[in-house]
Short mmCIF file of C-alpha atoms and ligand atoms in Angstrom, two decimals:
data_model
loop_
_atom_site.label_atom_id
_atom_site.label_comp_id
_atom_site.label_asym_id
_atom_site.label_seq_id
_atom_site.Cartn_x
_atom_site.Cartn_y
_atom_site.Cartn_z
CA MET A 61 -2.27 16.10 7.17
CA GLU A 62 -0.14 13.08 7.65
CA LEU A 63 0.81 10.78 4.51
CA LEU A 64 0.81 7.32 5.98
CA SER A 65 2.44 4.48 3.61
CA PRO A 66 2.63 0.66 3.80
CA ALA A 67 5.91 -1.05 4.86
CA GLY A 68 5.53 -4.78 4.17
CA ASP A 69 9.32 -5.36 5.08
CA LEU A 70 12.17 -3.26 6.31
CA HIS A 71 13.51 -2.50 2.90
CA LYS A 72 10.17 -1.22 1.75
CA LEU A 73 9.82 0.92 5.16
CA LYS A 74 12.96 2.64 4.39
CA TYR A 75 11.97 3.54 0.91
CA ALA A 76 8.49 4.77 2.10
CA VAL A 77 10.03 7.18 4.59
CA LEU A 78 12.83 8.33 2.14
CA TYR A 79 9.95 8.96 -0.54
CA GLY A 80 7.96 11.07 1.76
CA ALA A 81 5.90 9.24 3.93
CA ASP A 82 5.36 11.14 7.44
CA ALA A 83 4.30 7.63 8.90
CA VAL A 84 4.39 3.94 8.03
CA TYR A 85 2.35 1.03 8.94
CA THR A 86 3.70 -2.29 9.25
CA ALA A 87 3.42 -5.76 11.25
CA GLY A 88 5.37 -8.32 13.28
CA THR A 89 5.17 -11.52 12.30
CA GLN A 90 1.92 -12.53 13.97
CA PHE A 91 -1.36 -10.87 14.51
CA GLY A 92 -1.29 -8.52 11.40
CA LEU A 93 -3.75 -9.14 8.16
CA ARG A 94 -1.08 -9.49 5.63
CA ALA A 95 0.51 -12.95 6.45
CA LYS A 96 2.10 -13.39 3.22
CA SER A 97 4.04 -9.95 3.02
CA GLY A 98 7.54 -10.01 4.53
CA ASN A 99 6.69 -8.65 8.07
CA LEU A 100 9.23 -7.79 10.52
CA THR A 101 11.05 -9.85 13.17
CA ARG A 102 11.27 -8.50 16.74
CA GLU A 103 14.72 -7.20 15.84
CA GLU A 104 13.42 -5.76 12.73
CA LEU A 105 10.76 -4.11 14.39
CA LYS A 106 13.24 -2.45 16.89
CA GLN A 107 15.43 -1.26 13.87
CA ALA A 108 12.24 -0.12 12.02
CA VAL A 109 11.20 2.17 15.21
CA GLU A 110 14.80 3.60 15.18
CA PHE A 111 14.91 4.28 11.73
CA CYS A 112 11.54 6.11 11.72
CA HIS A 113 12.12 7.85 14.80
CA ASN A 114 15.57 9.16 13.77
CA LYS A 115 13.92 10.57 10.56
CA LYS A 116 11.21 12.10 12.85
CA LYS A 117 8.53 9.85 11.37
CA LYS A 118 5.85 7.51 13.03
CA ILE A 119 5.40 3.75 12.87
CA TYR A 120 2.19 2.12 13.42
CA ILE A 121 1.86 -1.64 14.00
CA THR A 122 -1.24 -3.57 12.63
CA VAL A 123 -2.46 -6.04 15.22
CA ASN A 124 -5.73 -6.25 13.32
CA ILE A 125 -6.45 -9.98 13.32
CA PHE A 126 -9.93 -11.25 14.74
CA ALA A 127 -8.42 -13.03 17.61
CA HIS A 128 -9.62 -16.47 18.44
CA ASN A 129 -9.02 -17.83 21.94
CA LYS A 130 -5.54 -19.64 20.96
CA ASP A 131 -4.32 -15.97 20.28
CA ILE A 132 -5.26 -14.44 23.57
CA ASP A 133 -2.42 -15.86 25.74
CA LYS A 134 0.19 -14.96 23.17
CA LEU A 135 -0.97 -11.18 22.70
CA PRO A 136 0.03 -9.32 26.18
CA ASP A 137 3.89 -10.28 25.61
CA TYR A 138 3.82 -9.05 22.04
CA LEU A 139 1.83 -5.74 22.99
CA GLN A 140 4.35 -5.12 25.89
CA PHE A 141 7.20 -5.75 23.64
CA LEU A 142 5.84 -3.23 21.03
CA GLN A 143 5.37 -0.75 23.97
CA LEU A 144 9.23 -1.36 25.07
CA ILE A 145 10.41 -0.35 21.79
CA GLY A 146 8.19 2.60 21.43
CA VAL A 147 5.81 2.14 18.49
CA ASP A 148 3.59 5.34 17.81
CA ALA A 149 0.22 3.51 17.60
CA PHE A 150 -1.63 0.06 17.46
CA ILE A 151 -4.00 -0.56 14.63
CA ILE A 152 -6.57 -2.81 16.11
CA SER A 153 -10.00 -4.09 14.91
CA ASP A 154 -11.03 -6.55 17.45
CA PRO A 155 -12.72 -5.31 20.76
CA GLY A 156 -10.68 -8.20 22.63
CA VAL A 157 -7.37 -7.10 21.36
CA PHE A 158 -8.21 -3.60 22.06
CA SER A 159 -8.90 -4.32 25.83
CA LEU A 160 -5.59 -6.30 25.80
CA ALA A 161 -3.93 -3.28 24.60
CA ARG A 162 -5.41 -0.99 27.03
CA GLU A 163 -4.38 -3.29 30.03
CA PHE A 164 -0.75 -4.43 28.95
CA ALA A 165 0.29 -1.54 26.87
CA PRO A 166 -1.52 1.43 27.99
CA GLU A 167 1.08 4.10 26.87
CA ILE A 168 0.53 3.18 23.19
CA PRO A 169 -2.38 5.09 21.35
CA ILE A 170 -4.97 2.78 19.54
CA HIS A 171 -6.11 3.36 15.92
CA ILE A 172 -9.23 1.59 14.89
CA SER A 173 -8.74 -0.41 11.91
CA THR A 174 -10.55 -0.27 8.90
CA GLN A 175 -11.46 -3.88 9.42
CA ALA A 176 -13.64 -2.68 12.34
CA ASN A 177 -16.03 -1.15 9.64
CA VAL A 178 -16.57 2.24 11.24
CA THR A 179 -19.45 3.68 9.08
CA SER A 180 -21.35 6.31 11.18
CA TRP A 181 -20.39 9.20 13.56
CA LYS A 182 -22.06 7.14 16.42
CA SER A 183 -19.52 4.20 15.81
CA ALA A 184 -16.71 6.59 15.96
CA GLU A 185 -18.15 8.12 19.00
CA PHE A 186 -18.21 4.59 20.79
CA TRP A 187 -14.51 3.92 19.95
CA PHE A 188 -13.61 7.42 21.06
CA GLN A 189 -15.23 6.84 24.34
CA GLN A 190 -13.30 3.53 24.80
CA GLY A 191 -10.36 5.44 24.50
CA ALA A 192 -9.36 5.29 20.73
CA LYS A 193 -7.05 8.00 19.46
CA ARG A 194 -7.94 7.55 15.79
CA ILE A 195 -10.41 5.79 13.62
CA ILE A 196 -9.42 4.35 10.13
CA LEU A 197 -12.75 4.71 8.47
CA ALA A 198 -14.49 2.14 6.43
CA ARG A 199 -13.59 2.58 2.56
CA GLU A 200 -17.30 2.41 1.87
CA LEU A 201 -18.09 5.96 2.97
CA SER A 202 -18.83 9.07 0.90
CA ILE A 203 -17.04 12.23 1.54
CA SER A 204 -20.41 13.73 2.87
CA GLU A 205 -20.63 10.88 5.21
CA ILE A 206 -17.07 11.66 6.33
CA LYS A 207 -17.68 15.32 6.81
CA LYS A 208 -20.57 14.52 9.13
CA ILE A 209 -18.57 12.37 11.23
CA ARG A 210 -15.74 15.00 11.33
CA LYS A 211 -18.36 17.56 12.42
CA LYS A 212 -19.91 15.50 15.14
CA ILE A 213 -16.63 14.02 16.85
CA PRO A 214 -14.19 16.81 16.26
CA ASP A 215 -11.60 15.50 18.72
CA ILE A 216 -10.98 12.11 17.30
CA GLU A 217 -8.48 11.57 14.58
CA LEU A 218 -9.83 10.46 11.26
CA GLU A 219 -7.70 8.42 8.67
CA ILE A 220 -8.98 7.35 5.09
CA PHE A 221 -7.65 5.12 2.44
CA VAL A 222 -6.79 7.17 -0.58
CA HIS A 223 -4.89 4.57 -2.85
CA GLY A 224 -4.67 0.85 -3.42
CA ALA A 225 -6.48 -2.31 -3.63
CA MET A 226 -10.16 -2.47 -2.64
CA CYS A 227 -12.39 -5.40 -1.50
CA ILE A 228 -15.81 -6.50 -2.79
CA SER A 229 -16.79 -7.11 0.60
CA TYR A 230 -16.89 -4.81 3.61
CA SER A 231 -13.28 -3.64 4.11
CA GLY A 232 -12.03 -7.11 4.03
CA ARG A 233 -14.57 -8.89 6.07
CA CYS A 234 -14.86 -11.55 3.73
CA LEU A 235 -15.33 -15.47 3.91
CA LEU A 236 -14.68 -15.93 0.20
CA SER A 237 -11.04 -17.07 0.60
CA SER A 238 -11.84 -19.10 3.86
CA PHE A 239 -14.74 -20.85 1.86
CA LEU A 240 -12.94 -21.37 -1.56
CA ASN A 241 -9.52 -22.06 -0.39
CA ASN A 242 -9.29 -22.60 3.42
CA ARG A 243 -7.21 -19.54 3.93
CA SER A 244 -8.98 -16.92 6.19
CA ALA A 245 -9.00 -13.27 5.09
CA ASN A 246 -9.62 -12.43 8.69
CA GLN A 247 -6.50 -13.99 9.77
CA GLY A 248 -4.28 -12.37 7.21
CA TYR A 249 -4.17 -15.19 4.61
CA CYS A 250 -6.69 -14.01 1.68
CA THR A 251 -5.83 -15.69 -1.57
CA GLN A 252 -7.79 -13.16 -3.40
CA PRO A 253 -10.63 -15.47 -4.88
CA CYS A 254 -12.56 -12.17 -5.70
CA ARG A 255 -10.15 -11.95 -8.83
CA TRP A 256 -10.58 -15.21 -10.02
CA GLU A 257 -12.57 -15.88 -13.23
CA TYR A 258 -15.85 -17.63 -12.52
CA GLY A 259 -17.91 -19.85 -14.66
CA LEU A 260 -21.15 -21.94 -14.28
CA ALA A 261 -21.18 -25.77 -14.29
CA GLU A 262 -23.96 -28.38 -14.37
CA LYS A 263 -23.70 -30.76 -11.54
CA THR A 264 -23.13 -34.00 -13.35
CA ARG A 265 -20.88 -32.42 -15.93
CA PRO A 266 -18.03 -30.63 -13.72
CA ASN A 267 -15.84 -29.97 -16.54
CA GLU A 268 -18.11 -28.18 -18.87
CA PHE A 269 -18.38 -24.69 -18.05
CA PHE A 270 -20.97 -22.13 -19.33
CA ASN A 271 -19.75 -18.56 -19.58
CA LEU A 272 -20.97 -16.34 -16.97
CA GLU A 273 -21.43 -12.85 -18.51
CA GLU A 274 -22.49 -9.58 -17.30
CA ASP A 275 -23.60 -6.99 -19.62
CA ASP A 276 -21.58 -8.67 -22.33
CA TYR A 277 -18.22 -8.31 -20.63
CA GLY A 278 -16.83 -11.23 -18.74
CA SER A 279 -16.99 -13.04 -15.47
CA TYR A 280 -14.73 -11.29 -13.08
CA ILE A 281 -18.08 -10.51 -11.29
CA LEU A 282 -16.25 -9.72 -7.87
CA ASN A 283 -13.14 -7.78 -9.21
CA SER A 284 -13.13 -4.41 -7.92
CA LYS A 285 -11.05 -1.61 -9.50
CA ASP A 286 -8.17 0.04 -7.45
CA LEU A 287 -8.81 3.34 -5.45
CA CYS A 288 -7.29 6.51 -6.57
CA LEU A 289 -8.28 9.68 -4.79
CA LEU A 290 -5.59 11.98 -6.03
CA ASP A 291 -8.13 14.24 -7.86
CA LYS A 292 -9.91 14.51 -4.59
CA LEU A 293 -6.96 15.59 -2.55
CA SER A 294 -7.99 19.21 -2.27
CA GLU A 295 -11.45 18.27 -0.80
CA ILE A 296 -10.01 15.64 1.54
CA ILE A 297 -7.67 18.22 2.88
CA ASP A 298 -10.39 20.78 3.31
CA THR A 299 -12.19 18.10 5.35
CA GLY A 300 -9.85 18.37 7.95
CA LEU A 301 -8.82 14.57 8.13
CA ASP A 302 -5.49 13.89 10.10
CA SER A 303 -4.27 11.22 7.76
CA ILE A 304 -4.45 9.82 4.24
CA LYS A 305 -3.43 6.06 3.78
CA ILE A 306 -1.77 4.15 0.87
CA GLU A 307 -2.67 0.38 0.67
CA GLY A 308 -0.12 -1.93 -0.45
CA ARG A 309 2.15 -3.85 2.15
CA MET A 310 2.48 -6.63 -0.42
CA LYS A 311 3.49 -4.18 -3.31
CA SER A 312 7.01 -3.72 -4.28
CA HIS A 313 9.53 -0.99 -2.82
CA TYR A 314 9.31 0.91 -6.29
CA TYR A 315 5.29 0.87 -5.99
CA VAL A 316 5.54 2.17 -2.31
CA ALA A 317 7.97 4.81 -3.28
CA ASN A 318 6.46 6.26 -6.50
CA VAL A 319 2.96 6.21 -4.99
CA THR A 320 4.07 8.11 -1.83
CA ARG A 321 6.10 10.75 -3.60
CA THR A 322 3.22 11.43 -5.96
CA TYR A 323 0.78 12.02 -3.15
CA LYS A 324 3.46 13.99 -1.23
CA SER A 325 4.01 16.29 -4.16
CA ALA A 326 0.32 16.68 -4.56
CA ILE A 327 -0.04 17.53 -1.01
CA LYS A 328 2.42 20.17 -1.30
CA LEU A 329 1.18 21.66 -4.48
CA ILE A 330 -2.29 22.05 -3.03
CA SER A 331 -1.21 23.47 0.08
CA GLU A 332 0.72 26.20 -2.18
CA ASN A 333 -2.55 26.84 -4.16
CA GLU A 334 -0.99 25.20 -7.27
CA LYS A 335 -2.75 22.75 -9.53
CA VAL A 336 -1.71 19.06 -9.59
CA PRO A 337 -0.26 18.60 -13.20
CA ASN A 338 -0.90 15.83 -15.34
CA ASN A 339 2.37 14.42 -15.30
CA LEU A 340 2.28 13.97 -11.77
CA LYS A 341 -1.04 11.86 -12.16
CA GLU A 342 0.52 10.09 -14.85
CA GLU A 343 3.07 8.56 -12.21
CA LEU A 344 0.15 6.50 -10.75
CA ASN A 345 -0.10 5.03 -14.01
CA LYS A 346 3.53 3.97 -14.03
CA VAL A 347 3.21 1.50 -11.31
CA SER A 348 1.35 -1.93 -11.67
CA HIS A 349 -2.30 -1.12 -11.04
CA ARG A 350 -5.89 -2.20 -11.95
CA HIS A 351 -8.04 0.37 -13.52
CA TYR A 352 -8.72 3.11 -11.17
CA THR A 353 -11.94 4.12 -9.40
CA GLU A 354 -12.87 6.89 -6.80
CA GLY A 355 -14.84 4.35 -4.96
CA PHE A 356 -17.74 5.49 -2.77
CA PHE A 357 -16.01 9.09 -2.53
CA ASP A 358 -19.02 10.76 -4.44
CA SER A 359 -21.60 7.96 -4.15
CA PHE A 360 -21.37 4.42 -4.95
CA ASP A 361 -21.73 3.09 -8.63
CA SER A 362 -21.00 -0.38 -9.36
CA ALA A 363 -20.47 0.39 -12.90
CA THR A 364 -17.38 2.60 -12.21
CA THR A 365 -15.97 0.58 -9.17
CA GLN A 366 -16.02 -2.96 -10.50
CA PHE A 367 -14.05 -4.31 -13.79
CA TYR A 368 -15.53 -7.45 -15.39
CA GLU A 369 -13.28 -8.10 -18.21
CA SER A 370 -10.13 -9.32 -16.37
CA SER A 371 -8.49 -8.99 -13.08
CA THR A 372 -4.74 -8.55 -14.34
CA TYR A 373 -2.54 -5.61 -13.54
CA ILE A 374 -2.03 -2.91 -16.06
CA ARG A 375 1.87 -2.80 -16.32
CA ASP A 376 3.50 -0.31 -18.49
CA TYR A 377 6.86 -0.13 -16.47
CA GLN A 378 9.05 -2.56 -15.15
CA PHE A 379 10.92 -2.06 -11.91
CA ILE A 380 14.42 -3.25 -12.97
CA GLY A 381 16.86 -2.32 -10.05
CA GLU A 382 17.79 0.19 -7.41
CA ILE A 383 20.94 2.16 -7.41
CA VAL A 384 23.18 1.16 -4.63
CA ASN A 385 26.21 3.34 -4.84
CA THR A 386 27.16 6.41 -6.79
CA ASN A 387 30.15 8.61 -7.47
CA LYS A 388 30.73 11.59 -9.66
CA LYS A 389 31.12 9.63 -12.82
CA SER A 390 29.21 6.22 -12.33
CA ILE A 391 26.37 4.46 -10.90
CA PHE A 392 25.99 1.04 -9.41
CA ILE A 393 22.75 -0.62 -9.73
CA ALA A 394 21.53 -3.79 -8.07
CA ILE A 395 19.69 -5.61 -10.68
CA ARG A 396 16.19 -7.05 -10.74
CA ALA A 397 15.22 -7.26 -14.47
CA LYS A 398 17.17 -7.73 -17.50
CA PHE A 399 17.96 -4.64 -19.75
CA ASN A 400 20.39 -4.17 -22.60
CA VAL A 401 23.05 -1.69 -23.84
CA GLY A 402 20.74 0.80 -26.21
CA ASP A 403 17.62 0.58 -23.90
CA GLU A 404 16.31 3.67 -22.38
CA ILE A 405 15.90 3.55 -18.74
CA GLU A 406 14.38 6.04 -16.09
CA ILE A 407 15.61 6.60 -12.80
CA ILE A 408 13.22 8.02 -10.16
CA PHE A 409 14.29 9.95 -7.03
CA PRO A 410 12.56 11.18 -3.76
CA ASP A 411 12.55 14.67 -5.60
CA MET A 412 10.61 14.25 -8.70
CA ASN A 413 12.76 17.19 -10.38
CA SER A 414 15.87 15.13 -10.18
CA ASP A 415 13.98 12.29 -12.39
CA LEU A 416 16.54 11.27 -15.33
CA SER A 417 15.98 9.29 -18.63
CA LEU A 418 19.03 7.76 -19.97
CA GLU A 419 19.91 5.78 -23.01
CA ILE A 420 22.34 2.93 -21.95
CA SER A 421 25.61 3.41 -23.95
CA ASN A 422 27.87 1.37 -21.53
CA LEU A 423 27.54 -1.49 -19.01
CA TYR A 424 29.98 -3.14 -16.94
CA ASN A 425 29.78 -6.25 -14.48
CA GLU A 426 31.03 -6.42 -11.12
CA GLU A 427 34.75 -7.17 -12.19
CA GLY A 428 34.54 -4.14 -14.50
CA GLU A 429 34.30 -5.96 -17.67
CA PRO A 430 31.99 -4.47 -20.31
CA ILE A 431 28.68 -6.47 -21.08
CA SER A 432 25.61 -5.98 -23.26
CA PHE A 433 22.85 -7.02 -20.98
CA THR A 434 22.02 -7.39 -17.15
CA LYS A 435 21.43 -10.38 -15.35
CA PRO A 436 19.11 -10.36 -12.22
CA ASN A 437 20.74 -10.33 -8.72
CA THR A 438 23.99 -8.97 -10.16
CA ILE A 439 25.22 -5.23 -9.69
CA VAL A 440 26.19 -3.33 -12.66
CA ARG A 441 28.17 -0.05 -13.41
CA ILE A 442 26.95 2.50 -15.83
CA ASP A 443 29.34 5.47 -16.60
CA ILE A 444 27.28 8.54 -16.84
CA ASP A 445 29.56 11.46 -15.89
CA LYS A 446 27.13 13.30 -13.77
CA GLU A 447 26.83 13.29 -10.09
CA ILE A 448 23.12 12.02 -8.88
CA PRO A 449 21.33 11.99 -5.49
CA PRO A 450 21.14 8.91 -3.65
CA TYR A 451 18.23 6.17 -3.42
CA GLY A 452 17.36 6.17 -7.20
CA ILE A 453 15.01 3.61 -8.37
CA VAL A 454 15.38 2.27 -11.86
CA ARG A 455 12.42 1.41 -14.21
CA LYS A 456 11.77 0.83 -17.97
CA ASN A 457 8.89 1.59 -20.22
CA ILE A 458 8.25 -1.77 -21.57
CA ARG A 459 5.46 -0.71 -23.83
CA LYS A 460 7.88 1.23 -26.16
S1 LIG B 678 -11.16 -12.37 -1.33
FE1 LIG B 678 -11.36 -10.28 -2.27
S2 LIG B 678 -12.97 -9.23 -1.26
FE2 LIG B 678 -12.51 -10.91 0.06
S3 LIG B 678 -10.91 -10.25 1.51
FE3 LIG B 678 -9.79 -11.04 -0.13
S4 LIG B 678 -9.15 -9.53 -1.49
FE4 LIG B 678 -11.06 -8.73 -0.14
#
């Protein structure tokens, strides 16, 4: 079973691959549904394909907007370009884009996006008959429904989301952002109004709000928890799915790397008939997240999928930098956030067994002068007299 990770930009793509993804999904600067993530220029897309294929990984490109007439003339050139550089699949939701892809880039397999809301075996069969290679099932399915689709259409590849943000509406088919902010989710511009705090106002007194309460909690009436199916992995593997996907092209490369390596390690342990230990699950609490839910997996229960008190993220750890160079006695860190001499930091690596905790006893700036704290966007040196593996990411527990 493939582990598929998000790649909001080239840097995140590299970390997703280095931390264990079998495949990544990303977008060009047009026609994907995450207009606000970095996205990749044509030159970067070429580099991304080369990087993934050199590492024997796959790269899928989202072309999953609901296209309007103005988009149609621009799509053939883009699809032909993606075919030329050898991407491994398109992720598509719109039947019009699907037919353009078949016509102008027939060599590239098509995965039907979760935005297409495939919720039944009949719908999966329809797309299979059209020539789709894979269906990314709607998030709103239970495992028993997924098993039935698997059984009825054994030859189509099936993919599900296992981790990340959820929508209150059907897999992103949502007008809230268009309605309240004139920014369409279906064109990649969602401003997440489902996370806003709502109140009730009387028409002639617009600045006086009555509290909107649900069961004595709060007024985040549309706020979904984040999906986490780590505890269900064994059942997912037994169902014979082809791919599991992590949401989060807008998240940091620390988030992508840590969630990817956690699922990768869990898949490995399960395949060796080992139990997934609690410290592995804990890693998913060390990235910024909302409360977790298993969504629709067993059956839908709004009490366990929605969180009414607040929509802010739980953040116990801060991403403070990445290791850009090492030698046998020092590490060099590109700093993103401040820390001080005397702080305890943690360094994570693609192989969790290499993770380190370190109390900072020395710190030097780029000129080699001793300093007592770091400044963002600089490079610092720490002498540790120990050889460490490459691609370390540095974090700090901010609750201690
Ligand atoms: S407003 Fe919320 S529910 Fe609607 S598409 Fe955006 S994230 Fe999803």
